[in-house]
Coordinates of C-alpha atoms in Angstrom, one line a residue:
M183 CA 0.0 0.0 0.0
Q184 CA 1.2 3.5 -0.8
A185 CA 0.1 6.1 1.7
V186 CA 0.8 9.8 0.9
I187 CA 0.4 12.2 3.8
Q188 CA 0.9 15.8 2.7
L189 CA 0.6 18.7 5.2
F190 CA 0.4 22.1 3.5
Q191 CA -1.3 25.5 3.5
G192 CA -2.2 26.1 -0.2
P193 CA -3.3 24.0 -3.1
A194 CA -0.9 21.4 -4.4
S195 CA -0.2 19.9 -7.8
I196 CA -1.0 16.5 -6.5
F197 CA -4.7 17.4 -7.0
G198 CA -4.0 17.3 -10.7
T199 CA -4.2 14.6 -13.2
A200 CA -2.5 12.0 -11.0
L201 CA -5.6 11.8 -8.8
L202 CA -8.3 12.0 -11.6
G203 CA -10.8 9.2 -11.2
L204 CA -10.0 8.6 -7.5
C205 CA -12.9 8.3 -5.1
V206 CA -13.0 11.3 -2.8
L207 CA -13.7 11.1 0.9
C208 CA -14.1 14.6 2.3
A209 CA -14.6 14.9 6.1
L210 CA -16.2 18.2 6.9
L211 CA -16.2 17.6 10.7
M212 CA -16.1 21.4 11.6
N213 CA -15.8 21.2 15.3
E214 CA -18.6 18.6 15.8
L215 CA -16.7 17.0 18.6
T216 CA -14.4 19.3 20.5
K217 CA -16.7 22.3 20.3
K218 CA -19.2 20.5 22.3
K219 CA -18.0 22.2 25.4
K220 CA -20.6 25.0 24.7
G221 CA -23.5 23.2 25.9
T222 CA -24.4 22.8 29.6
V223 CA -25.9 19.3 29.7
S224 CA -27.4 17.4 32.5
V225 CA -25.8 13.9 32.0
A226 CA -24.4 12.1 35.0
L227 CA -22.2 9.0 35.4
Q228 CA -25.0 6.7 36.3
A229 CA -28.3 8.5 35.7
K230 CA -30.4 10.3 33.2
E231 CA -33.0 13.0 33.5
V232 CA -36.3 11.3 34.3
E233 CA -39.7 13.2 34.2
A234 CA -42.4 11.5 36.2
Q235 CA -44.9 12.5 33.6
E236 CA -47.3 9.6 34.2
E237 CA -47.7 10.7 37.8
E238 CA -48.6 14.3 37.3
E239 CA -51.2 15.4 39.8
E240 CA -54.3 17.2 38.6
D241 CA -54.2 20.6 40.2
G242 CA -56.9 22.3 38.1
R243 CA -54.4 24.0 35.8
D244 CA -53.9 23.5 32.1
Q245 CA -50.8 21.4 31.2
C246 CA -48.0 22.1 28.7
T247 CA -45.0 19.9 27.9
L248 CA -41.6 21.1 26.8
V249 CA -39.6 18.2 25.2
F250 CA -35.9 18.5 24.7
G251 CA -33.5 16.4 22.6
T252 CA -29.9 17.2 23.3
Q253 CA -26.4 15.8 22.9
T254 CA -24.6 18.7 24.6
G255 CA -27.1 20.1 27.0
T256 CA -28.0 23.3 25.1
A257 CA -31.5 22.2 24.2
E258 CA -32.2 21.3 27.8
K259 CA -30.9 24.7 28.9
F260 CA -33.2 26.4 26.5
A261 CA -36.2 24.2 27.6
K262 CA -35.7 25.1 31.2
T263 CA -35.2 28.8 30.4
L264 CA -38.4 28.8 28.4
K265 CA -40.3 27.1 31.1
S266 CA -39.1 29.7 33.6
Q267 CA -40.3 32.5 31.4
L268 CA -43.7 30.7 30.7
E269 CA -44.2 30.3 34.4
S270 CA -43.7 34.0 34.9
A271 CA -46.5 34.8 32.5
Y272 CA -48.9 31.9 32.8
G273 CA -47.8 29.9 35.9
S274 CA -51.0 30.4 38.0
T275 CA -53.2 29.0 35.2
T276 CA -50.9 26.5 33.5
A277 CA -48.4 23.8 34.7
F278 CA -45.3 23.5 32.5
H279 CA -43.3 20.3 32.5
V280 CA -39.8 19.8 31.0
V281 CA -39.3 16.3 29.7
D282 CA -36.3 14.5 28.3
A283 CA -37.3 13.1 24.8
E284 CA -36.0 9.7 25.9
Q285 CA -38.7 9.7 28.7
Y286 CA -41.5 11.3 26.8
K287 CA -44.2 8.7 26.0
A288 CA -45.3 10.1 22.7
Q289 CA -47.8 7.3 21.9
E290 CA -49.7 8.0 25.1
R291 CA -49.2 11.8 25.5
L292 CA -49.2 13.6 22.1
S293 CA -52.9 13.4 21.4
K294 CA -53.7 14.7 24.8
E295 CA -51.5 17.8 24.6
T296 CA -52.9 21.3 24.3
L297 CA -49.5 22.7 23.4
V298 CA -46.3 20.7 23.1
I299 CA -43.0 22.5 22.6
F300 CA -40.0 20.6 21.0
L301 CA -36.5 21.9 21.5
V302 CA -34.4 19.4 19.6
A303 CA -30.8 19.3 18.3
T304 CA -29.4 17.6 15.3
Y305 CA -26.3 15.4 15.8
G306 CA -23.7 14.3 13.3
D307 CA -24.8 13.9 9.8
G308 CA -28.4 14.9 10.2
E309 CA -29.1 12.4 13.0
P310 CA -31.3 12.8 16.1
T311 CA -29.5 13.1 19.4
D312 CA -29.1 9.8 21.4
N313 CA -32.0 10.7 23.7
A314 CA -34.4 11.6 20.8
V315 CA -34.0 8.5 18.6
D316 CA -37.2 6.8 19.8
L317 CA -39.2 10.1 19.4
H318 CA -37.8 10.6 15.9
D319 CA -38.6 7.0 14.8
Y320 CA -42.1 7.1 16.3
L321 CA -43.1 10.4 14.6
V322 CA -41.7 9.2 11.2
E323 CA -43.5 5.9 11.5
E324 CA -46.8 7.4 12.5
S325 CA -46.7 10.1 9.9
G326 CA -46.0 7.5 7.3
K327 CA -49.3 5.6 7.9
V328 CA -51.5 8.5 8.7
D329 CA -55.1 8.4 7.5
Y330 CA -55.9 11.9 6.4
A331 CA -59.6 11.3 6.9
E332 CA -58.9 11.1 10.6
L333 CA -55.8 13.0 11.8
P334 CA -54.7 11.7 15.2
L335 CA -53.3 15.1 16.4
D336 CA -56.1 17.3 15.2
G337 CA -56.6 19.9 17.9
V338 CA -53.0 19.7 19.2
S339 CA -50.8 22.8 18.9
F340 CA -47.0 22.6 18.8
A341 CA -43.9 24.7 18.4
V342 CA -40.4 23.7 17.4
F343 CA -37.0 25.3 18.1
A344 CA -34.4 23.4 16.2
L345 CA -30.7 23.5 17.1
G346 CA -27.9 22.8 14.6
N347 CA -24.8 24.1 12.8
R348 CA -24.9 25.6 9.3
Q349 CA -21.5 24.1 8.5
Y350 CA -23.3 20.8 8.1
E351 CA -25.3 19.8 5.1
H352 CA -28.3 18.6 7.1
F353 CA -28.8 21.8 9.2
C354 CA -31.5 21.3 11.9
S355 CA -32.6 18.1 10.3
M356 CA -34.2 16.7 13.5
G357 CA -36.2 19.8 14.0
K358 CA -37.4 19.9 10.4
T359 CA -38.5 16.2 10.7
V360 CA -40.4 16.9 13.9
H361 CA -42.2 19.9 12.4
K362 CA -43.0 18.0 9.2
C363 CA -44.3 14.9 11.0
M364 CA -46.4 16.8 13.5
S365 CA -48.0 18.8 10.7
E366 CA -48.8 15.6 8.8
L367 CA -50.4 14.1 11.9
G368 CA -52.8 17.0 12.0
A369 CA -51.2 19.2 14.7
T370 CA -51.2 23.0 14.3
P371 CA -48.0 24.9 14.4
L372 CA -48.2 27.9 16.8
L373 CA -45.5 29.7 14.8
A374 CA -42.9 28.9 12.2
M375 CA -40.0 26.7 13.3
G376 CA -37.1 28.5 14.9
T377 CA -33.5 27.6 14.1
G378 CA -30.4 28.1 16.2
D379 CA -27.0 28.1 14.6
D380 CA -24.3 26.8 16.9
D381 CA -21.6 28.1 14.5
D382 CA -22.9 31.7 15.0
D383 CA -24.9 32.9 18.0
I384 CA -27.4 30.2 19.1
D385 CA -28.4 32.0 22.3
R386 CA -29.4 35.1 20.4
D387 CA -31.3 32.9 17.9
F388 CA -33.2 31.4 20.8
D389 CA -34.0 34.8 22.3
E390 CA -35.4 36.1 19.0
W391 CA -37.5 33.0 18.5
S392 CA -38.7 33.2 22.1
A393 CA -40.0 36.7 21.6
K394 CA -42.0 35.6 18.5
F395 CA -43.2 32.5 20.5
F396 CA -44.7 34.6 23.3
E397 CA -46.4 36.9 20.8
A398 CA -47.9 33.9 19.0
L399 CA -48.9 32.3 22.3
K400 CA -50.6 35.5 23.5
D401 CA -52.6 35.8 20.2
S402 CA -53.6 32.1 20.3
E403 CA -55.4 32.4 23.7
L404 CA -54.5 28.7 24.4
F405 CA -53.7 29.6 28.0
E406 CA -55.0 32.3 30.3
A407 CA -52.4 34.7 31.5
G408 CA -51.6 34.5 35.2
V409 CA -48.3 35.4 36.9
T410 CA -46.9 33.0 39.5
A411 CA -45.7 34.1 43.0
Q412 CA -42.1 35.2 43.3
V413 CA -39.7 32.3 43.6
T414 CA -38.6 31.5 47.2
T415 CA -36.0 29.2 48.7
E416 CA -38.7 26.7 49.4
S417 CA -40.0 26.7 45.8
V418 CA -36.7 26.2 44.2
P419 CA -36.5 22.5 43.0
A420 CA -33.8 20.9 45.1
Y421 CA -32.5 17.5 46.1
S422 CA -32.9 16.3 49.6
I423 CA -29.5 16.3 51.2
Q424 CA -28.6 14.1 54.2
K425 CA -25.4 14.9 56.0
I426 CA -23.3 11.8 56.7
M427 CA -20.9 11.6 59.6
D428 CA -18.0 9.1 59.9
A429 CA -18.8 7.1 56.7
P430 CA -16.3 4.4 55.9
A431 CA -13.9 5.6 53.3
S432 CA -14.6 2.5 51.2
S433 CA -18.3 3.5 50.9
V434 CA -17.7 7.1 49.8
N435 CA -17.5 8.4 46.2
K436 CA -18.0 5.0 44.7
I437 CA -18.6 5.0 40.9
I438 CA -20.1 1.9 39.4
N439 CA -18.1 0.4 36.5
G440 CA -20.4 0.0 33.5
R441 CA -20.4 -1.7 30.1
G442 CA -19.0 1.2 28.2
D443 CA -21.4 0.8 25.3
N444 CA -23.7 3.8 26.0
V445 CA -23.8 7.1 27.7
H446 CA -25.6 5.8 30.8
S447 CA -23.1 3.0 31.4
P448 CA -19.6 4.3 31.2
Y449 CA -16.6 2.0 31.6
L450 CA -13.7 2.8 33.9
A451 CA -10.9 2.5 31.4
E452 CA -7.3 2.5 32.4
V453 CA -5.1 5.1 30.8
T454 CA -2.1 3.5 29.2
C455 CA -0.4 6.4 27.4
V456 CA -0.4 10.2 27.6
K457 CA 2.0 12.3 25.4
E458 CA 2.2 15.8 24.0
L459 CA 2.3 15.9 20.2
H460 CA 3.6 19.5 19.8
G461 CA 7.2 20.2 19.9
D462 CA 9.0 22.9 21.8
A463 CA 8.7 25.3 18.9
S464 CA 5.0 25.3 19.0
D465 CA 2.8 27.6 21.1
R466 CA 0.0 25.1 21.1
S467 CA -0.8 21.9 22.9
C468 CA -2.3 18.6 21.6
V469 CA -2.3 15.4 23.6
H470 CA -2.4 11.8 22.5
V471 CA -4.2 9.6 25.1
E472 CA -4.7 5.8 25.0
V473 CA -7.2 3.9 27.1
D474 CA -7.6 0.2 27.6
I475 CA -11.2 -1.1 26.9
S476 CA -10.4 -4.8 27.1
G477 CA -12.7 -5.3 30.1
S478 CA -15.6 -3.4 28.6
Q479 CA -18.5 -4.7 26.6
A480 CA -18.0 -2.1 23.8
G481 CA -16.4 -2.4 20.5
Y482 CA -15.6 0.1 17.7
E483 CA -14.8 0.7 14.1
A484 CA -12.5 3.3 12.6
G485 CA -14.4 6.6 12.5
D486 CA -16.5 6.0 15.6
H487 CA -16.6 8.3 18.7
I488 CA -15.5 8.0 22.3
G489 CA -17.3 9.9 25.0
V490 CA -15.4 10.8 28.1
Y491 CA -16.7 12.3 31.4
P492 CA -14.2 15.0 32.4
E493 CA -13.3 16.5 35.7
N494 CA -13.1 20.1 36.9
S495 CA -9.7 21.2 38.1
K496 CA -8.9 21.4 41.8
D497 CA -8.6 25.2 41.7
V498 CA -12.1 25.6 40.2
V499 CA -13.6 23.1 42.7
K500 CA -12.0 24.8 45.7
K501 CA -13.3 28.2 44.6
A502 CA -16.8 26.8 44.1
A503 CA -16.9 25.3 47.6
E504 CA -15.7 28.6 49.1
L505 CA -18.5 30.4 47.3
L506 CA -21.1 27.9 48.5
G507 CA -19.8 28.3 52.0
K508 CA -19.2 24.5 52.6
P509 CA -16.0 22.6 53.2
L510 CA -14.7 20.3 50.5
D511 CA -14.9 17.2 52.8
F512 CA -18.6 17.8 53.6
C513 CA -20.0 14.3 53.2
F514 CA -23.7 13.8 52.2
S515 CA -26.1 11.6 50.3
M516 CA -28.7 12.8 47.9
T517 CA -32.3 11.8 47.2
K518 CA -35.1 13.2 45.0
D519 CA -37.8 15.3 46.5
D520 CA -41.1 14.1 45.0
R521 CA -42.4 17.7 45.0
F522 CA -40.1 18.6 42.1
E523 CA -40.8 16.5 39.1
D524 CA -38.3 18.2 36.8
L525 CA -35.4 17.0 38.9
G526 CA -33.2 14.4 37.3
E527 CA -32.3 11.2 39.0
V528 CA -29.5 11.5 41.6
F529 CA -26.2 11.3 39.9
L530 CA -24.5 9.0 42.5
P531 CA -26.2 6.7 44.9
G532 CA -24.7 6.6 48.4
A533 CA -22.3 8.9 50.1
M534 CA -20.1 11.5 48.4
T535 CA -18.0 14.5 49.4
L536 CA -18.7 18.0 48.1
E537 CA -15.3 17.9 46.5
F538 CA -16.2 14.8 44.5
A539 CA -19.6 16.1 43.5
L540 CA -18.2 19.4 42.3
T541 CA -15.3 17.7 40.5
H542 CA -17.5 15.2 38.5
F543 CA -21.0 16.6 38.2
A544 CA -21.1 20.4 38.3
D545 CA -20.7 22.5 35.1
L546 CA -19.0 25.5 36.7
L547 CA -17.3 27.2 33.8
S548 CA -20.2 27.5 31.3
S549 CA -22.5 30.5 31.4
P550 CA -25.6 30.1 33.6
S551 CA -29.0 30.1 32.0
K552 CA -31.8 32.5 32.9
A553 CA -33.6 29.8 34.7
A554 CA -30.5 29.2 36.9
L555 CA -30.3 33.0 37.7
K556 CA -34.0 33.0 38.7
M557 CA -33.4 30.2 41.1
L558 CA -30.2 31.8 42.4
S559 CA -32.1 35.0 43.1
A560 CA -34.2 33.2 45.8
F561 CA -31.1 32.8 47.9
A562 CA -29.8 36.4 47.6
T563 CA -30.1 38.1 51.0
D564 CA -28.9 41.4 49.7
A565 CA -32.0 43.3 48.1
K566 CA -30.0 44.9 45.3
E567 CA -28.4 41.6 44.3
R568 CA -31.7 39.9 44.3
E569 CA -33.3 42.7 42.2
R570 CA -30.5 42.5 39.7
L571 CA -30.7 38.7 39.4
V572 CA -34.5 38.9 38.9
M573 CA -34.0 41.5 36.1
L574 CA -31.4 39.4 34.4
C575 CA -33.7 36.4 34.1
S576 CA -36.8 38.3 33.1
V577 CA -38.4 38.6 29.7
D578 CA -37.6 42.3 29.9
G579 CA -34.0 41.7 30.8
V580 CA -32.9 40.2 27.5
A581 CA -30.5 43.0 26.7
E582 CA -29.0 43.1 30.2
Y583 CA -28.5 39.3 30.3
D584 CA -26.9 39.5 26.9
A585 CA -24.5 42.2 28.0
Y586 CA -23.7 40.7 31.4
V587 CA -23.6 36.9 30.7
H588 CA -23.8 36.1 27.0
V589 CA -21.4 38.5 25.3
P590 CA -18.6 38.3 27.9
K591 CA -19.1 34.6 28.3
R592 CA -19.3 35.0 32.1
S593 CA -19.2 31.6 33.9
L594 CA -21.4 30.4 36.7
L595 CA -18.4 30.6 39.0
E596 CA -17.9 34.3 38.1
V597 CA -21.6 35.0 38.7
L598 CA -21.5 33.4 42.1
E599 CA -18.5 35.7 42.9
D600 CA -20.5 38.8 41.7
F601 CA -23.4 37.9 44.0
P602 CA -21.8 36.9 47.3
S603 CA -25.0 37.1 49.3
A604 CA -26.6 34.4 47.1
K605 CA -25.5 31.1 48.7
P606 CA -27.8 28.3 47.6
T607 CA -28.2 25.1 49.5
I608 CA -26.3 22.1 48.2
G609 CA -29.6 20.5 47.1
A610 CA -30.7 23.6 45.2
F611 CA -27.3 24.2 43.6
F612 CA -27.2 20.7 42.0
G613 CA -30.9 20.6 41.4
S614 CA -31.6 24.0 39.8
I615 CA -28.5 26.2 39.4
S616 CA -25.5 24.2 38.2
P617 CA -26.1 22.0 35.1
R618 CA -24.5 18.6 35.2
L619 CA -21.1 18.3 33.7
Q620 CA -21.6 16.5 30.4
P621 CA -19.5 14.0 28.5
R622 CA -17.3 15.3 25.6
Y623 CA -17.1 13.4 22.3
Y624 CA -14.0 12.8 20.3
S625 CA -13.3 11.0 17.0
I626 CA -11.4 7.9 17.8
S627 CA -7.9 8.1 16.3
S628 CA -7.1 4.4 16.1
S629 CA -8.3 1.3 14.3
P630 CA -9.5 -1.9 16.1
K631 CA -7.6 -3.9 13.5
V632 CA -4.4 -2.6 14.9
H633 CA -5.5 -1.8 18.5
P634 CA -8.4 -4.1 19.3
T635 CA -8.4 -3.5 23.0
S636 CA -7.3 0.2 23.0
V637 CA -8.9 3.4 22.0
H638 CA -6.8 6.5 21.1
I639 CA -7.8 10.1 21.5
T640 CA -6.2 13.1 19.8
C641 CA -7.2 16.2 21.6
A642 CA -6.2 19.9 21.1
V643 CA -5.9 21.5 24.5
V644 CA -8.1 24.6 24.8
R645 CA -6.8 27.7 26.5
D646 CA -8.5 31.0 25.8
V647 CA -8.8 34.4 27.4
M648 CA -12.5 35.3 27.9
P649 CA -13.8 38.9 27.5
T650 CA -14.0 39.2 31.3
G651 CA -10.3 38.6 31.5
R652 CA -10.7 35.1 32.9
V653 CA -8.3 32.5 31.4
H654 CA -10.5 29.7 30.3
N655 CA -8.9 26.2 30.4
G656 CA -11.1 23.8 28.5
V657 CA -12.6 21.4 31.1
A658 CA -12.2 18.2 29.1
S659 CA -9.0 19.0 27.1
T660 CA -7.0 20.2 30.1
W661 CA -8.2 17.3 32.1
L662 CA -7.0 14.9 29.4
A663 CA -3.7 16.6 29.5
R664 CA -3.6 16.1 33.3
V665 CA -4.5 12.4 33.4
R666 CA -1.7 9.9 34.2
V667 CA -0.9 6.4 33.1
G668 CA -2.6 3.9 35.4
Q669 CA -5.5 6.3 36.2
K670 CA -9.0 5.0 35.4
I671 CA -11.4 7.4 33.6
P672 CA -15.1 6.9 32.7
V673 CA -15.6 6.4 28.9
F674 CA -18.2 5.0 26.5
L675 CA -18.1 4.3 22.7
R676 CA -20.6 5.6 20.2
S677 CA -21.1 4.5 16.6
S678 CA -20.7 7.1 13.9
S679 CA -21.9 7.4 10.3
F680 CA -18.4 8.6 9.2
K681 CA -16.9 5.5 7.7
L682 CA -14.4 4.3 5.2
P683 CA -15.7 3.4 1.7
Q684 CA -17.0 -0.1 1.4
N685 CA -14.5 -0.7 -1.4
R686 CA -11.4 -1.2 0.5
N687 CA -9.2 -0.6 -2.6
A688 CA -10.8 2.8 -3.4
P689 CA -8.2 5.6 -3.2
M690 CA -9.1 8.4 -0.8
I691 CA -8.6 12.1 -0.3
M692 CA -9.1 13.0 3.3
V693 CA -9.8 16.6 4.1
G694 CA -9.9 18.0 7.6
P695 CA -10.5 21.7 7.3
G696 CA -10.2 23.0 10.8
T697 CA -10.7 19.8 12.8
G698 CA -7.4 18.0 12.6
F699 CA -6.6 14.5 11.6
A700 CA -7.9 12.3 14.5
P701 CA -10.3 10.0 12.5
F702 CA -8.0 9.9 9.5
R703 CA -5.2 8.4 11.7
G704 CA -7.6 5.6 12.4
F705 CA -8.5 5.3 8.7
I706 CA -4.8 5.1 7.7
Q707 CA -4.2 2.4 10.4
D708 CA -7.3 0.5 9.1
R709 CA -6.1 0.5 5.5
R710 CA -2.6 -0.5 6.4
A711 CA -3.9 -3.4 8.3
D712 CA -5.8 -4.5 5.2
S713 CA -2.6 -4.3 3.2
T714 CA -4.5 -2.5 0.5
S715 CA -2.6 -0.9 -2.4
A716 CA -5.0 2.1 -2.5
E717 CA -3.5 5.6 -2.4
M718 CA -4.5 8.0 0.4
L719 CA -4.0 11.7 0.6
L720 CA -4.5 13.6 3.8
R721 CA -4.9 17.4 3.6
W722 CA -4.9 19.2 6.9
D723 CA -4.9 23.0 6.6
T724 CA -4.5 24.0 10.2
I725 CA -1.1 22.5 11.0
K726 CA 1.6 24.5 12.7
A727 CA 5.2 23.6 12.8
G728 CA 6.5 21.3 15.6
I729 CA 3.8 18.6 15.8
S730 CA 4.5 14.9 15.8
I731 CA 1.9 12.5 14.4

């Protein structure tokens, strides 16, 4: 086999007649994986968000469901923000419920909805997110067999806000599918589908759509206006916290080792190699990490993804504990409070320390949502601080929130510093203020034909200066740079649609404009293992001198 790996900045003659007739494989990955730090998802090591929708108590109010499909947490953040705003305008007459798409029983619920709001992201090459696959398949199947003489969702109103990235061909494909299927099933759109572009300013897109949504809702007269009472410390959804004294060390901070084949069952994989790929001449950092998956129940192919659950740094965790007014060694257990149906399942059964919980489960460096600021306001003992937080999260405070949080990319940790009188309880902090630290996805940069029991990660280390002056160290990338050989980290594998051509002898041109070469390293290993004679060309435009591949 002849493998040609050419690294250059401009066009090259090799794209001339010598490669005419070759099959072209062009990977426009455009930050699909490492940019996923934007979102603020609620995914934990052992649990997923569960909505007790079948046990809703009739309280005399109308009901409205907000369904989110998310891979990175952004759709969930928007769903909770929209719920908070809806409660401010209609809360005394209508009960609003945020539901994970994975937990939404569409077959039972859809026909009973007055208004159902979908906030759904598209993942990969036009695919639904992992938690929205069943919803997608159900809607497509039902719309395909609809009897137009008797539309099953006649009388149901719906709205869709679709999240995507315009760099991909199938922009907002999931949202478009939901909107199309709901219409075909007879439901009435409240307004045109909104789209959010993660490559531009998705928060602003959501704010603009939200304004139109509230105008359309007011005109529809679906619900009667009625403002809820001001949020209080007792009304903030919170986990019940039980302080634990003198717990045996062996029973504290225990993570269950899973199968490694899905996001809900991560496998504790041993790190077998960590090395820096850039040389001394480079001002950048890129780490190569290898993990052993031999004890897992997961397998992979070249081009697949690995999800890793990162950890916050010790400095960040220490600062967060100080702002919460609790010692790092505060030991507790957590249970759900049945009064708060929107709470996810507890992220760790049994005893844990605050240090452990903040390290593994709190998204401290992402910007807080408006819903989080509303809940934080309940704990502000200073009247001016409370008033400012209330304004920031209000419908009228869009411009102020944009200026204070969104534009400067102010983190939750910085907000806690700016409002020192607001000290939420541990249960409220994890239940309503801090999103759960979510997994990060990376293209696997190895082939199972060469490394059957090992998965390789190639990760650019993120270090940026934020507009506030804060030096932002990427949570996942700097954590991967810190891990050491012998350490065990929670990972899981995910199938991808990005694959080699079925014809193993087809020549390939591999193009990575802006994303690096991680999956192509696996492809090259795969082809070499097949001893194919096909030519391969790798074009990588973002290289800087001093990197070793």
